[in-house]
mmCIF file of C-alpha atoms in Angstrom:
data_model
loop_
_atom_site.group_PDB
_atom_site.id
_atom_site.type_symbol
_atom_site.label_atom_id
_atom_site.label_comp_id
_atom_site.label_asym_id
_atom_site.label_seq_id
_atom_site.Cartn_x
_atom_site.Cartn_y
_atom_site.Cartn_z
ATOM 1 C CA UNK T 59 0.000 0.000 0.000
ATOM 2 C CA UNK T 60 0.704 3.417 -0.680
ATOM 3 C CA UNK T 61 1.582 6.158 1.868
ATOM 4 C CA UNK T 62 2.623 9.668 2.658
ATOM 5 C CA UNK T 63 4.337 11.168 5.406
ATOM 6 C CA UNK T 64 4.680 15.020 6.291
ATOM 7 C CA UNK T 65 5.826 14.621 9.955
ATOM 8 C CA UNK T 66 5.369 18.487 10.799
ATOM 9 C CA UNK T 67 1.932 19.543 11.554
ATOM 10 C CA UNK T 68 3.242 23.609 11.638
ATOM 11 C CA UNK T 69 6.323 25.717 10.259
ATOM 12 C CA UNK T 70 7.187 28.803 11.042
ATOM 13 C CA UNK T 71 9.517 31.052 8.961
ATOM 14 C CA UNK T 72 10.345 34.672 9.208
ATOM 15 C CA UNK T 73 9.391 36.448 5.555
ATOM 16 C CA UNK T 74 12.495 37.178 2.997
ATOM 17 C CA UNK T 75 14.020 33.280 5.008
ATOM 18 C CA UNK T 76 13.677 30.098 2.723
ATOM 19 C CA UNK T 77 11.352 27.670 3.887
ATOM 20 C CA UNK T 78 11.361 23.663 3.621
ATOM 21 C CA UNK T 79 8.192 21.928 4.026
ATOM 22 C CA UNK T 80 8.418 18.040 4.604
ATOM 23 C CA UNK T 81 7.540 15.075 2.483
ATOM 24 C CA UNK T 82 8.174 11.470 2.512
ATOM 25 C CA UNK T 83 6.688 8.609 0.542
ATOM 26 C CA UNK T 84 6.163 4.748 0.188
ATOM 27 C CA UNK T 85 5.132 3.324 -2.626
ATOM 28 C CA UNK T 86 5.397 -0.463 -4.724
ATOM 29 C CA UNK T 87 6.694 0.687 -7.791
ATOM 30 C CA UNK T 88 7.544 3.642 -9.236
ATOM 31 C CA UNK T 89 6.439 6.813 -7.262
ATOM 32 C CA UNK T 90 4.423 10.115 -8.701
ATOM 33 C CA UNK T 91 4.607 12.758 -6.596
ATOM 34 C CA UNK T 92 2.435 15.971 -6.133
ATOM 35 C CA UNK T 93 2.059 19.296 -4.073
ATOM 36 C CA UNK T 94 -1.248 21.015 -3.281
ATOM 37 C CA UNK T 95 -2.188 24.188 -1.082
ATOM 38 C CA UNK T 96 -5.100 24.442 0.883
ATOM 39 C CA UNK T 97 -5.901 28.341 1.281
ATOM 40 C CA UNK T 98 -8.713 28.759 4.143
ATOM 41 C CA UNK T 99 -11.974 27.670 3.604
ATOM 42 C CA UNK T 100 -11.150 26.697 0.154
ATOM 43 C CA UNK T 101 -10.538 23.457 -1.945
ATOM 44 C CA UNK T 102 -7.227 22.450 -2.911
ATOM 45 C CA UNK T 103 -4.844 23.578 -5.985
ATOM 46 C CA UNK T 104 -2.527 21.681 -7.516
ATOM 47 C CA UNK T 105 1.606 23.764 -7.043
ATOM 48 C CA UNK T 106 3.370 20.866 -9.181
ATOM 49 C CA UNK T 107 4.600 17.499 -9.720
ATOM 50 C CA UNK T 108 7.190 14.969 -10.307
ATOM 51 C CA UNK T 109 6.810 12.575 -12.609
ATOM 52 C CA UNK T 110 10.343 11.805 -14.151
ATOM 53 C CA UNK T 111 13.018 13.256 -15.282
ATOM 54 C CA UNK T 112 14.727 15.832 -13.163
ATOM 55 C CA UNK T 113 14.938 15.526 -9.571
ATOM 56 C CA UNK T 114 14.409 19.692 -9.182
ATOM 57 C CA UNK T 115 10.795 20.629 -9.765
ATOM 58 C CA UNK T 116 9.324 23.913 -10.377
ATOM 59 C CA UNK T 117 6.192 24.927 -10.073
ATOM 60 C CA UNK T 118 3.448 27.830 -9.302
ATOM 61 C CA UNK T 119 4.177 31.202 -6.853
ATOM 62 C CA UNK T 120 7.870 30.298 -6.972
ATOM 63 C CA UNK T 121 8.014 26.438 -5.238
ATOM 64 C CA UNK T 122 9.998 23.825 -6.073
ATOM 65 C CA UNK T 123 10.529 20.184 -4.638
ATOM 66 C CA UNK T 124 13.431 17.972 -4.861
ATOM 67 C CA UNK T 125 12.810 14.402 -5.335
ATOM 68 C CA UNK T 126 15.247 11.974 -3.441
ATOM 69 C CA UNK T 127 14.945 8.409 -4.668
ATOM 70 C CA UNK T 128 17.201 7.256 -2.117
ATOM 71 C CA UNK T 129 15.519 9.128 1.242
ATOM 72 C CA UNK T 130 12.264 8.794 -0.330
ATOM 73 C CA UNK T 131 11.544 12.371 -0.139
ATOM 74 C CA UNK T 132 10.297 15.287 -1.672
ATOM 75 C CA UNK T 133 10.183 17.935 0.054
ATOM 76 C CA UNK T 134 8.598 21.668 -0.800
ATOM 77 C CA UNK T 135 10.889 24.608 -0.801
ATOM 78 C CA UNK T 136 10.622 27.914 -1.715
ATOM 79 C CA UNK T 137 13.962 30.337 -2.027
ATOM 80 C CA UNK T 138 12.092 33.593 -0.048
ATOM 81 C CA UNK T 139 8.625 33.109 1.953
ATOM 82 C CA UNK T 140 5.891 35.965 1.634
ATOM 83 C CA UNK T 141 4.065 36.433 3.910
ATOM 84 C CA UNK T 142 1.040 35.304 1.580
ATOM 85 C CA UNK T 143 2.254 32.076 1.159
ATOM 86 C CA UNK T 144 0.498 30.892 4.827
ATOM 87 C CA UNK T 145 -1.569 28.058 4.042
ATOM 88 C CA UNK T 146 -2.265 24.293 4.589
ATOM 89 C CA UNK T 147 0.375 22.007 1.975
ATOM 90 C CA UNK T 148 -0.676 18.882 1.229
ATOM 91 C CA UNK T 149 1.873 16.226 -0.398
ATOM 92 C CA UNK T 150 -0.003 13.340 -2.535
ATOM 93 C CA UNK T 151 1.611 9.995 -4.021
ATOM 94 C CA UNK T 152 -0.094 7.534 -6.517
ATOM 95 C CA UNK T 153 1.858 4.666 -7.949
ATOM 96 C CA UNK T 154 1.664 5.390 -11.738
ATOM 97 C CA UNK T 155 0.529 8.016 -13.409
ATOM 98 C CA UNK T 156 -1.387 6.416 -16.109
ATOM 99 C CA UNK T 157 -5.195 5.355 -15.471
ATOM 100 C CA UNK T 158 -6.659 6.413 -12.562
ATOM 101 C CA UNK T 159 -4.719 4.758 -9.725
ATOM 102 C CA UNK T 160 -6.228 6.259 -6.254
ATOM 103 C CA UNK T 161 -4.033 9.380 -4.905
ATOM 104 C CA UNK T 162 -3.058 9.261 -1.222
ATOM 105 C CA UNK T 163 -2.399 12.477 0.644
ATOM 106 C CA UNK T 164 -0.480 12.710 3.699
ATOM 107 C CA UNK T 165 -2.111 14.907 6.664
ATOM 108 C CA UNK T 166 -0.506 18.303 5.704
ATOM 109 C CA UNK T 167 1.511 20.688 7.294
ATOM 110 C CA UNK T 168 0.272 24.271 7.814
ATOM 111 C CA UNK T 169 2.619 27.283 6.817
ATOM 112 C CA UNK T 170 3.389 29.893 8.943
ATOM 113 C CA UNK T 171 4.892 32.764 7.662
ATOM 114 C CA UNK T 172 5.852 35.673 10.157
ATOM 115 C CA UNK T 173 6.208 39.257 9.193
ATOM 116 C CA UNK U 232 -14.309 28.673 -16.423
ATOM 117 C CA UNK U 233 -16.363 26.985 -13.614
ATOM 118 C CA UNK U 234 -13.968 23.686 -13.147
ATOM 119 C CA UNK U 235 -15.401 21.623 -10.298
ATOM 120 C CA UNK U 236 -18.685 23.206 -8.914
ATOM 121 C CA UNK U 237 -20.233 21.789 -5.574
ATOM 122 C CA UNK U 238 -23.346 22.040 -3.642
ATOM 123 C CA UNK U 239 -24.024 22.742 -1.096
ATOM 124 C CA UNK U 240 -21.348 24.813 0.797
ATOM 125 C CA UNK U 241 -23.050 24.261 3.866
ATOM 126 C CA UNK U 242 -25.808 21.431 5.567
ATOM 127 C CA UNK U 243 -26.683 20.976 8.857
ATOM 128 C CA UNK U 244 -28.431 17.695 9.283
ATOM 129 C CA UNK U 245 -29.898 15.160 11.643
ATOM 130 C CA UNK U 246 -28.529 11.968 12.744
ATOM 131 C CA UNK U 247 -30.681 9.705 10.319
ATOM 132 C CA UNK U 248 -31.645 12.435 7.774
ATOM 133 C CA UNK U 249 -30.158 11.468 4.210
ATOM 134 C CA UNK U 250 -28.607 13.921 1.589
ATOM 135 C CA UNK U 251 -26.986 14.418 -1.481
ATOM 136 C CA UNK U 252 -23.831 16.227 -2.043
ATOM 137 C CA UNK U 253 -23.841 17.589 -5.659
ATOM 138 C CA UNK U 254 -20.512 17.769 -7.773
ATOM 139 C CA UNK U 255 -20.182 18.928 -11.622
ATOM 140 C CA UNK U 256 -16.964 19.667 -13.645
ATOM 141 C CA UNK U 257 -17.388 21.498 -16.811
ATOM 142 C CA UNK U 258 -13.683 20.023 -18.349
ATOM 143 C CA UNK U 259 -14.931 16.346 -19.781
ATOM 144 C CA UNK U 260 -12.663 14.652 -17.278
ATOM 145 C CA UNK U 261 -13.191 11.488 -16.729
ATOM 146 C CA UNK U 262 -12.143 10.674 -13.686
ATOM 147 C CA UNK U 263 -14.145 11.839 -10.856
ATOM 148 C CA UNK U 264 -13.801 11.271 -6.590
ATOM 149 C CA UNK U 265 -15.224 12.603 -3.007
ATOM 150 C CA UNK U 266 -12.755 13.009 -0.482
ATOM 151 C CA UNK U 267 -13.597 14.248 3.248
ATOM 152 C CA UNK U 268 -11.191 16.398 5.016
ATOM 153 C CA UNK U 269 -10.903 15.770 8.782
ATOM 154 C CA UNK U 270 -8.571 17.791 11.541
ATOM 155 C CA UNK U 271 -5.338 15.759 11.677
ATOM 156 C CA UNK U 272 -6.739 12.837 9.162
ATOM 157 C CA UNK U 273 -5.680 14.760 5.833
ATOM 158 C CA UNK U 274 -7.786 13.925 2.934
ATOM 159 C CA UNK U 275 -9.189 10.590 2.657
ATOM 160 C CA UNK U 276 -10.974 8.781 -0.351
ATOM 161 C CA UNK U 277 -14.604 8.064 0.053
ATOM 162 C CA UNK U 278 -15.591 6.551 -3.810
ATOM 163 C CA UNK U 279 -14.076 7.227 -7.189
ATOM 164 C CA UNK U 280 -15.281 7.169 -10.844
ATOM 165 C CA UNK U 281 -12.858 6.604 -13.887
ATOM 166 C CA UNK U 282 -15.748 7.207 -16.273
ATOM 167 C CA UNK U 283 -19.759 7.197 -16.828
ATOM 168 C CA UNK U 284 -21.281 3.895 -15.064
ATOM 169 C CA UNK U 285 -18.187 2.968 -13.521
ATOM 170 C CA UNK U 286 -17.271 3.576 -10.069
ATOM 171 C CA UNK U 287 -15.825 2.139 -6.912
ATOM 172 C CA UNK U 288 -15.139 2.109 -3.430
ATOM 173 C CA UNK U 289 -12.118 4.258 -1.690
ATOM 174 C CA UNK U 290 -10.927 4.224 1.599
ATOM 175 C CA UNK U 291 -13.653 5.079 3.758
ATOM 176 C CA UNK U 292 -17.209 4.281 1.581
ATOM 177 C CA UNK U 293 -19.724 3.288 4.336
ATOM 178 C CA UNK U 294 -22.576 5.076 4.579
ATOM 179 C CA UNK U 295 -21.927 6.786 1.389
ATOM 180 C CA UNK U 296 -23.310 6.098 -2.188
ATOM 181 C CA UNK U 297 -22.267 7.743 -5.511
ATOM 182 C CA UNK U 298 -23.500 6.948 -8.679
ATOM 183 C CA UNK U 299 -21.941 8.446 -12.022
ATOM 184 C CA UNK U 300 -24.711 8.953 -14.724
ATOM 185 C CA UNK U 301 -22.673 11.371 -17.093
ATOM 186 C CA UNK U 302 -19.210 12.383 -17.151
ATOM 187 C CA UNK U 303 -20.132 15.931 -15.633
ATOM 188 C CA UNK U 304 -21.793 14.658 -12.452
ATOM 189 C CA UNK U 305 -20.666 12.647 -9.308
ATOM 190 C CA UNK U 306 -23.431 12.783 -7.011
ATOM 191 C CA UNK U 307 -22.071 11.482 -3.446
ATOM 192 C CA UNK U 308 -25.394 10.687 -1.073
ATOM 193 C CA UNK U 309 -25.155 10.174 2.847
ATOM 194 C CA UNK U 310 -27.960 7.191 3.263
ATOM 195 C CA UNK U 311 -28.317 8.258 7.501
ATOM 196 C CA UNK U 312 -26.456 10.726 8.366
ATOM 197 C CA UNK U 313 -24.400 9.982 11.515
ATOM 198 C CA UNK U 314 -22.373 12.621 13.983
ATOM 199 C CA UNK U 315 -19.322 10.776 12.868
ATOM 200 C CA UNK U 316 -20.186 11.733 9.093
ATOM 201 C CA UNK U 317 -19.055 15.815 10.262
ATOM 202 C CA UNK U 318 -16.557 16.736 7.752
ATOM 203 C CA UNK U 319 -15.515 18.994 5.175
ATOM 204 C CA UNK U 320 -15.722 17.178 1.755
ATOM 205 C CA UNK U 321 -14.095 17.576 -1.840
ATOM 206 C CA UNK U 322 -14.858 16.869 -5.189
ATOM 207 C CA UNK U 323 -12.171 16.190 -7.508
ATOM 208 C CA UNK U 324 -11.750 15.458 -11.144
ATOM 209 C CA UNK U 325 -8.679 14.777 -13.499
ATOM 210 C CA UNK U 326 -7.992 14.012 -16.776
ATOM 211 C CA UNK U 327 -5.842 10.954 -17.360
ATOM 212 C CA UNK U 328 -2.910 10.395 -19.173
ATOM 213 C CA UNK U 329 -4.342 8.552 -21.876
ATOM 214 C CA UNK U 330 -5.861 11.653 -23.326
ATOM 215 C CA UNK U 331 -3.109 13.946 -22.348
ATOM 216 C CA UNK U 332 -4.074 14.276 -18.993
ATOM 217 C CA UNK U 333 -0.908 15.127 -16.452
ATOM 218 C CA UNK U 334 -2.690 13.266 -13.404
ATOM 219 C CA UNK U 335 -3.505 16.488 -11.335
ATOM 220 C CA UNK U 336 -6.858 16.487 -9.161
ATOM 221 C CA UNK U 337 -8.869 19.585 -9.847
ATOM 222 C CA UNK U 338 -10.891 20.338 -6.667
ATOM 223 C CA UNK U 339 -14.410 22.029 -5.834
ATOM 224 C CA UNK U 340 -14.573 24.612 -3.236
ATOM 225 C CA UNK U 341 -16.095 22.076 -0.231
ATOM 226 C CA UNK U 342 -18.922 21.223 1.329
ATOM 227 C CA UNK U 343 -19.069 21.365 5.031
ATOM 228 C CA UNK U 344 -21.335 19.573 7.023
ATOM 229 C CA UNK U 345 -22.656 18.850 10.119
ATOM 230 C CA UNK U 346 -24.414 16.041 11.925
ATOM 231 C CA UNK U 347 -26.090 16.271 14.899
#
């Protein structure tokens, strides 16, 4: 089975400092990794993906994640927080990405940035 | 462009009323899902659809139904509504690979609800 961990419930981070947000993943086969943010009382929108190729992945408002085969991770990161990037992140894993094999989500990890 | 439009954005219901939670995409995706969003839990799959008359359990299906009559509804209905059935829940729809599809979820706004 398929699973997702993101073992921070909070960050913090001053504005202008880079921030790291936490993902790790288990999966049978090859995995396919995603990144959504949950703005308050709102549904959930899709930053980017990994699906293969390069490790470095770039994606919307200025994120990027790093895929680790090895540590099984991919975590978020973003060079220079705003203060507008508070939210809820989500990080998702499904085990191919053809068809329409289930996506699991881990339990997120809510952003904190501080003026 | 509406995407994934759902309905109600708030219920308040009765343990044992029943209910249906409305979803619609307007991007002829054909795969379709309800997931309910819990404090802690993350998101967790109730029942998928990969296209018109096809659909299937997720991870936590009892006490819901969905049936999938055209690819731009996913109706998800709560039988008897029970206290433990509070949640916030999403709709979500992607396109698959197959027809060019990157795998994304697109997601409706929510619908919260409450069981007393």
């Amino acid at each position: 089975a398929q699973s997702v961990a993101q073992p921070e419930d909070q960050v913090n981070v001053a504005e202008g400092n880079p921030l790291t947000v936490k993902c790790t993943y288990s999966v049978s086969g090859n995995p396919y990794l995603f990144w959504y943010v949950q703005y308050p009382n709102r549904g959930l929108q899709f930053l980017l993906k990994y699906i293969t190729g390069d490790n470095l992945v770039k994606g919307s408002y200025g994120f990027e994640a790093e895929f680790n085969k090895s540590q099984t991770s991919f975590h978020l990161k973003k060079p220079s927080a705003l203060v507008s990037d508070s939210a809820l992140y989500f990080c998702a894993v499904r085990d191919s990405p053809r068809g329409y094999q289930k996506v699991t989500f881990g339990t997120g990890t809510k952003l904190q940035v501080i003026p | 462009n509406a995407g994934v439009t759902q309905t109600p954005k708030f219920q308040v219901l009765k343990t044992g009323q029943s209910m249906t939670l409305q979803c619609a995409q307007d991007m002829n995706h054909e795969y379709m899902s309800w997931y309910r969003q819990d404090p802690g839990m993350g998101l967790r799959l109730i029942h998928y659809s990969v296209g018109a008359g096809i659909t299937d359990q997720g991870e936590v299906p009892n006490g819901y139904n969905v049936s999938r009559s055209t690819t731009e509804d996913f109706p998800l209905r709560l039988l008897s509504a029970a206290p433990s059935q509070t949640s916030v829940y999403f709709c979500a729809s992607s396109s698959g690979t197959s027809r060019g599809g990157t795998g994304e979820l697109f997601f409706g706004e929510g619908s919260r609800l409450t069981v007393l």
